[in-house]
N, CA and C of each residue as an Amber inpcrd file, in Angstrom:
protein
   366
   9.6860000 -26.4010000  30.7760000  10.2750000 -25.0010000  30.6530000
   9.2710000 -23.8180000  29.7030000   8.4640000 -22.5260000  30.1530000
   7.2090000 -22.0710000  29.5610000   7.4670000 -21.4620000  28.2170000
   6.3700000 -22.2810000  26.9740000   6.7980000 -21.0290000  26.0220000
   6.3070000 -19.5090000  25.9590000   5.4180000 -19.8190000  26.8230000
   5.2680000 -17.8740000  26.4710000   5.5270000 -17.0770000  25.9010000
   7.1100000 -16.9280000  26.9820000   7.5680000 -15.2460000  26.0750000
   8.1160000 -15.3940000  24.5620000   8.4470000 -16.8920000  24.4940000
   8.5570000 -17.5280000  23.0110000   7.9650000 -16.8970000  21.7410000
   6.0720000 -17.2630000  22.8880000   5.0360000 -16.9080000  21.6170000
   4.9080000 -15.4560000  21.1640000   5.2340000 -15.0530000  22.4600000
   4.7960000 -13.4090000  23.1100000   5.8520000 -12.6410000  21.7930000
   6.9140000 -13.4020000  21.8610000   8.3570000 -12.4720000  21.3540000
   7.7060000 -12.1200000  19.8210000   7.3100000 -14.2260000  19.1200000
   6.8230000 -13.9360000  17.6400000   5.6140000 -13.0800000  17.3310000
   4.8040000 -13.3370000  18.2610000   3.2980000 -12.2240000  18.0300000
   4.2020000 -10.8890000  17.6700000   4.6590000 -10.2640000  18.8790000
   5.2970000  -8.8910000  18.2090000   5.7490000  -9.0170000  16.7830000
   6.6060000  -9.7900000  16.3990000   7.7700000  -9.2650000  15.5650000
   6.2750000  -9.7060000  13.7030000   5.2470000 -10.3420000  14.1480000
   5.0770000 -10.7060000  13.2580000   3.6780000  -9.2820000  13.3240000
   3.4100000  -8.8220000  14.1910000   2.6460000  -7.2840000  14.3170000
   4.0070000  -6.4370000  14.0360000   4.7960000  -6.3070000  14.2390000
   5.3620000  -5.5930000  13.8740000   5.7220000  -5.3990000  12.4800000
   5.8300000  -6.5270000  11.9830000   6.1040000  -6.6010000  11.1890000
   4.6080000  -6.1670000   9.6380000   3.4730000  -6.7450000  10.0310000
   2.5160000  -6.4420000   9.3790000   1.8570000  -4.9200000  10.1070000
   2.2850000  -4.7470000  10.9840000   1.7260000  -2.7040000  11.0160000
   3.0310000  -1.6010000  10.6170000   3.6650000  -1.4380000   9.9320000
   4.8230000  -0.4500000   9.5290000   6.7110000  -0.8850000   9.5820000
   6.6190000  -1.9620000   9.8820000   7.6230000  -2.2980000   9.8470000
   8.9880000  -3.1160000   8.6080000   8.0900000  -3.0460000   7.3220000
   8.5960000  -3.5240000   6.2020000  10.2030000  -2.7880000   5.8040000
  10.0210000  -3.4190000   4.9990000  11.7560000  -2.7260000   4.3530000
  11.8570000  -1.7310000   3.3840000  11.7810000  -0.8730000   3.3250000
  11.5350000  -0.0480000   2.0390000  12.2900000  -0.4750000   1.1630000
  13.9640000  -0.8510000   1.1580000  14.4710000  -1.0810000   0.1790000
  13.7810000  -2.6660000  -0.8350000  13.4270000  -3.0350000  -0.0640000
  12.8180000  -4.8020000  -1.2090000  11.9460000  -3.4800000  -1.1920000
  10.9420000  -3.2680000  -0.6600000   9.5870000  -2.7790000  -1.7150000
   9.9520000  -1.7980000  -2.3130000  11.0160000  -1.0710000  -2.9170000
  11.9350000  -0.5250000  -4.3010000  11.4190000  -1.5490000  -5.1850000
  12.1290000  -2.5770000  -4.4280000  12.5300000  -3.8190000  -5.6080000
  10.4140000  -3.9780000  -5.8270000   9.9600000  -4.6460000  -4.9490000
   8.6420000  -5.2760000  -5.5880000   7.7060000  -4.1730000  -6.1690000
   7.9590000  -2.4970000  -5.9340000   6.9770000  -1.2330000  -6.3150000
   7.6530000  -1.9400000  -8.2650000   8.9620000  -1.6750000  -7.8330000
   9.1580000  -2.0080000  -9.3190000   8.7410000  -2.7370000 -10.3310000
   8.9600000  -3.9440000  -9.7150000   8.1070000  -5.4900000 -10.2490000
   6.9480000  -5.6480000 -10.0200000   5.7500000  -4.9760000  -9.4800000
   4.9070000  -5.3010000  -9.4960000   3.9600000  -4.1610000  -9.6880000
   4.7560000  -2.7430000  -9.5920000   3.4450000  -1.7980000  -9.7400000
   3.3140000  -1.0300000 -10.5820000   4.9960000  -1.0660000 -11.0700000
   5.1510000  -0.0270000 -12.1100000   4.6530000  -0.1550000 -13.7020000
   4.4630000  -1.5010000 -13.8300000   3.3910000  -1.6650000 -15.4100000
   1.8150000  -0.4380000 -14.7650000   1.4340000  -0.1000000 -14.0880000
   0.4450000   0.9440000 -13.9220000   0.3840000   1.5530000 -13.7570000
   1.8950000   2.2470000 -11.9420000   1.8130000   3.3410000 -11.7970000
   3.5120000   3.5580000 -11.5540000   3.8100000   5.0770000 -11.0640000
   4.5130000   5.7500000 -11.1920000   4.2970000   6.3120000  -9.9170000
   5.5700000   6.6130000  -9.7610000   5.6070000   7.5110000  -8.1960000
   5.1890000   9.2580000  -8.3890000   5.1250000   9.7120000  -9.5420000
   5.0120000  11.1960000 -10.1890000   4.6300000  11.9560000 -11.2570000
   4.0860000  10.1360000 -11.6120000   2.5870000  10.3590000 -13.2200000
   1.7820000   9.8760000 -12.8960000   0.2440000  10.1410000 -13.6770000
  -0.7870000   9.2390000 -13.2170000  -0.2960000   8.4420000 -14.7450000
  -0.0620000   7.2620000 -14.4000000  -0.9950000   5.9610000 -15.8980000
  -1.4740000   5.1750000 -16.1790000  -1.6760000   4.5220000 -15.9430000
  -3.0340000   3.3270000 -15.8070000  -3.8750000   3.4240000 -14.7470000
  -2.5950000   4.2030000 -13.4490000  -3.4340000   3.9230000 -12.3200000
  -2.7620000   5.2390000 -12.1120000  -3.4250000   6.0540000 -10.6480000
  -3.0700000   7.3420000 -10.5950000  -1.1120000   7.2510000  -9.7230000
  -0.4740000   8.4490000  -9.5850000   0.5840000   8.4790000  -8.5700000
   0.4300000   7.9600000  -7.4830000   1.6500000   7.5310000  -6.9970000
   1.9870000   7.1870000  -5.5120000   3.0830000   8.0160000  -4.2570000
   3.6050000   9.1510000  -5.4430000   4.2030000   9.5970000  -4.1090000
   3.4290000  10.4850000  -2.9140000   3.8920000  10.8060000  -1.4650000
   2.8990000  11.2810000  -1.2290000   1.6130000  10.6670000  -1.1790000
   1.7240000   9.0730000  -1.5740000   0.3040000   8.4730000  -1.1390000
  -0.1470000   7.9740000   0.5340000   0.2520000   8.1040000   1.1060000
   0.1370000   7.9370000   2.8390000  -0.2840000   8.8070000   3.1600000
  -1.5290000   8.8110000   3.8790000  -1.9970000  10.1990000   4.1340000
  -3.0200000  11.0390000   3.1950000  -2.9150000  10.2730000   2.2150000
  -3.9100000  11.1040000   0.7560000  -5.3280000  10.4000000   1.3310000
  -5.9990000  11.4150000   0.6670000  -7.0450000  11.1250000   0.7900000
  -7.2830000  10.4450000  -0.7650000  -8.3400000   9.1490000  -0.3550000
  -8.0010000   8.5670000  -1.7780000  -9.2880000   9.1250000  -2.9850000
  -8.7670000   9.0940000  -3.7190000  -9.6420000   8.9150000  -5.5540000
  -9.2100000  10.8190000  -4.8120000  -8.5400000  11.1050000  -4.7990000
  -8.1940000  12.8610000  -5.1890000  -7.3450000  13.4060000  -5.4500000
  -6.3600000  12.6680000  -6.7280000  -5.1310000  12.4770000  -7.3200000
  -5.7710000  13.4580000  -8.5570000  -5.2120000  14.5830000  -8.8930000
  -5.9470000  15.7700000  -9.8030000  -5.9130000  14.6960000 -11.1970000
  -6.5170000  15.3740000 -12.4410000  -6.4380000  14.6840000 -13.6350000
  -6.0170000  13.0490000 -13.5720000  -6.9480000  12.4050000 -12.6750000
  -6.7280000  11.1090000 -13.0630000  -8.6220000  10.5170000 -12.4710000
  -8.4690000   9.9530000 -14.0320000 -10.3160000   9.2490000 -13.6060000
 -10.4580000   8.2000000 -12.2060000 -10.6850000   8.5100000 -11.6220000
 -10.6330000   7.7140000 -10.5430000 -12.5580000   6.5810000 -10.9470000
 -12.7830000   5.1640000 -10.5990000 -13.8890000   4.2520000 -10.4360000
 -14.6810000   5.3810000  -9.3850000 -16.2650000   4.9430000 -10.0210000
 -17.2130000   6.4210000  -9.1440000 -16.9120000   5.5530000  -7.3830000
 -16.5080000   3.9540000  -7.8020000 -16.6710000   3.9250000  -6.2780000
 -15.5790000   4.0300000  -5.4770000 -14.4610000   4.3230000  -6.2560000
 -12.5750000   4.6350000  -4.6470000 -13.6340000   5.8340000  -4.9030000
 -14.0250000   7.2580000  -6.1110000 -14.1140000   8.0930000  -5.4550000
 -15.0160000   8.7250000  -4.2550000 -16.4280000   7.9480000  -3.9300000
 -16.8680000   7.9760000  -3.3450000 -16.2230000   7.4850000  -1.9080000
 -15.6860000   6.5050000  -1.6660000 -14.8450000   5.8610000  -0.7750000
 -14.5090000   6.7480000   0.5290000 -14.1190000   7.6960000   0.7070000
 -14.4440000   8.3850000   2.0770000 -12.9470000   8.2520000   2.8180000
 -12.1990000   6.9380000   1.9690000 -10.8170000   6.6140000   2.4650000
  -9.2800000   7.2280000   2.3650000  -8.9990000   7.7080000   3.4640000
  -7.6650000   7.8340000   3.4060000  -6.4590000   6.7790000   3.3840000
  -6.1160000   7.0920000   2.9010000  -4.8960000   5.9290000   2.5860000
  -3.9370000   5.5580000   3.3050000  -4.2490000   5.5160000   5.1860000
  -3.3070000   5.1880000   6.0350000  -2.7790000   3.9840000   5.7330000
  -1.3720000   3.3930000   6.0690000  -0.7030000   2.3540000   6.1880000
  -2.0680000   0.7510000   6.2270000  -2.5090000   1.1150000   7.1470000
  -3.7330000   0.4390000   7.7200000  -4.4930000   0.2170000   6.6330000
  -5.1320000   0.8760000   5.7410000  -5.9530000   1.1230000   4.7320000
  -5.4640000   0.3790000   3.4450000  -3.5640000   1.1670000   3.2040000
  -3.0630000   0.6030000   1.9320000  -2.8730000  -1.3340000   2.5400000
  -2.5340000  -1.2000000   3.7220000  -2.3570000  -2.9040000   3.8550000
  -3.7520000  -3.9070000   3.2850000  -5.4430000  -3.3430000   3.3280000
  -6.2720000  -3.6070000   3.5020000  -6.6950000  -3.6570000   1.5560000
  -6.5610000  -3.0900000   1.3590000  -5.8330000  -2.8960000  -0.3760000
  -5.5090000  -2.8880000  -1.7990000  -4.5530000  -3.7320000  -0.3960000
  -3.3490000  -4.3590000  -1.0180000  -3.5820000  -5.3010000  -1.2790000
  -3.8850000  -6.3580000  -0.2760000  -4.3080000  -7.6220000   0.0520000
  -6.0320000  -8.0080000  -0.9770000  -6.5100000  -6.6220000  -0.9590000
  -7.9580000  -7.5190000  -1.9720000  -8.1460000  -5.8540000  -1.9230000
  -8.0240000  -5.2960000  -2.7480000  -9.1170000  -4.4300000  -3.8160000
  -9.9510000  -4.1570000  -3.7280000 -10.9150000  -4.9790000  -4.1360000
 -12.4170000  -5.4560000  -4.4220000 -13.2310000  -6.0280000  -2.9540000
 -12.3230000  -6.0440000  -2.0440000 -13.3500000  -6.5050000  -0.9310000
 -13.1270000  -5.1580000   0.0450000 -12.1460000  -4.4250000  -0.0430000
 -11.9970000  -2.7100000   0.3770000 -13.1400000  -1.6530000  -0.3650000
 -13.2070000  -1.8330000  -1.4780000 -13.9240000  -0.9370000  -2.2150000
 -14.5410000  -1.8580000  -3.4070000 -15.4530000  -2.0500000  -3.0760000
 -16.2680000  -2.6190000  -3.9640000 -16.6550000  -1.7560000  -5.0990000
 -16.5200000  -2.0160000  -6.4370000 -17.0250000  -1.5750000  -7.2720000
 -15.3430000  -0.5650000  -7.7580000 -14.4840000  -0.9410000  -7.6690000
 -13.1400000  -0.2840000  -7.5460000 -12.0570000  -0.8740000  -9.3240000
 -11.8450000  -0.3560000 -10.4390000 -10.7960000  -1.0190000 -11.2620000
  -9.7870000  -1.3430000 -11.1260000  -8.8130000  -1.5180000  -9.8100000
  -7.8820000  -2.0050000  -9.7500000  -7.7600000  -3.7800000  -9.8850000
  -7.1100000  -4.1230000 -11.2510000  -7.6160000  -5.5050000 -10.7270000
  -6.1370000  -6.9700000 -10.4330000  -5.5230000  -6.0700000  -9.3720000
  -4.1300000  -6.6980000  -8.8080000  -4.2100000  -6.4090000  -7.2230000
  -3.5000000  -7.7890000  -6.8940000  -3.4660000  -7.5490000  -5.3530000
  -2.6150000  -8.0570000  -5.1220000  -1.9270000  -8.2420000  -3.8920000
  -0.4080000  -8.5540000  -3.2130000  -0.4570000  -9.7420000  -2.2270000
  -1.2340000 -10.8170000  -2.0150000  -1.3340000 -12.3440000  -1.1880000
  -0.4840000 -12.1440000  -0.4350000   0.7520000 -12.0470000  -0.4060000
   1.4950000 -12.3750000   1.0170000   1.9730000 -10.5020000   2.0150000
   1.4340000 -10.9350000   3.0490000   1.4690000  -9.6190000   4.0730000
   3.1980000  -8.9800000   4.0010000   4.0390000 -10.1580000   3.8130000
   5.4910000  -9.7190000   4.2450000   5.7310000  -8.7410000   2.9410000
   5.6390000  -8.7350000   1.9880000   5.3280000  -8.1520000   0.3700000
   4.3490000  -6.8180000   0.7780000   3.4390000  -7.1120000   0.8630000
   2.1270000  -5.5700000   1.4150000   3.4190000  -4.6840000   2.3220000
   3.9210000  -5.3780000   3.6020000   4.1720000  -4.4700000   4.3360000
   5.6390000  -4.1780000   3.5730000   6.6260000  -4.0920000   2.8020000
   7.8310000  -3.5530000   2.4930000   7.2360000  -2.5650000   1.2970000
   6.6170000  -3.1050000   0.9270000   5.5780000  -1.9050000  -0.4310000
   4.9460000  -0.6590000   0.2860000   4.3140000  -1.0100000   1.5030000
   4.0480000   0.2990000   2.3390000   5.3110000   1.3900000   3.1760000
   6.0450000   0.0750000   2.9780000   7.2530000   0.9150000   4.2270000
   8.3100000   1.8720000   2.8780000   8.1250000   0.9100000   1.3220000
   8.8870000   1.8460000   0.4080000   7.6370000   3.4240000   0.1200000
   6.1400000   3.1790000   0.0940000   6.0540000   4.1130000  -0.0860000
   5.9280000   5.7350000   0.9590000   5.5640000   4.3780000   2.4050000
   5.7140000   6.2230000   3.5190000   7.2160000   6.1870000   3.2970000
   8.0150000   5.8360000   2.8070000   9.3150000   6.7070000   2.5260000
   9.2290000   7.8700000   1.4900000   9.0100000   6.8400000   0.1510000
   8.3550000   8.5700000  -0.7150000   7.3720000   9.1900000  -0.5670000
   6.7160000   8.4610000   0.6470000   5.3760000  10.0810000   1.3220000
   5.7100000  11.5060000   1.5660000   7.5190000  11.0860000   2.3610000
   7.9720000  11.8190000   2.6450000   9.6940000  12.6120000   2.2330000
   9.3270000  12.0120000   0.4430000  10.3680000  13.0960000   0.3030000
   9.7390000  13.8760000  -0.6300000  10.0790000  14.9870000  -1.0210000
   9.7600000  16.1550000  -1.6030000   9.3590000  15.8310000  -2.9280000
């Protein structure tokens, strides 16, 4: 028996999960547990607000004091950039001020799915 179709299917599932197929309901739970110590959807706190973050230019929330590094980054918060950011903020933007990461790719995908949903919510 040739295992190629099984390997191809597994790779497709992994790729889909890593690139936008996360679970927004689980992401909401993870966001509440991991992110709300510093962030809110609708208010700047220790970190900037997150509603409508997907597609937003990094460093562009009014009335939030970003690090100079992030302000100069010219990033747009695409899902891919959010994934890279959550995996290792310092690797993506050296000199930024977020001291937290989400090492598990499934958790990042779920948080990003939640943020994507909240981006489309008025």
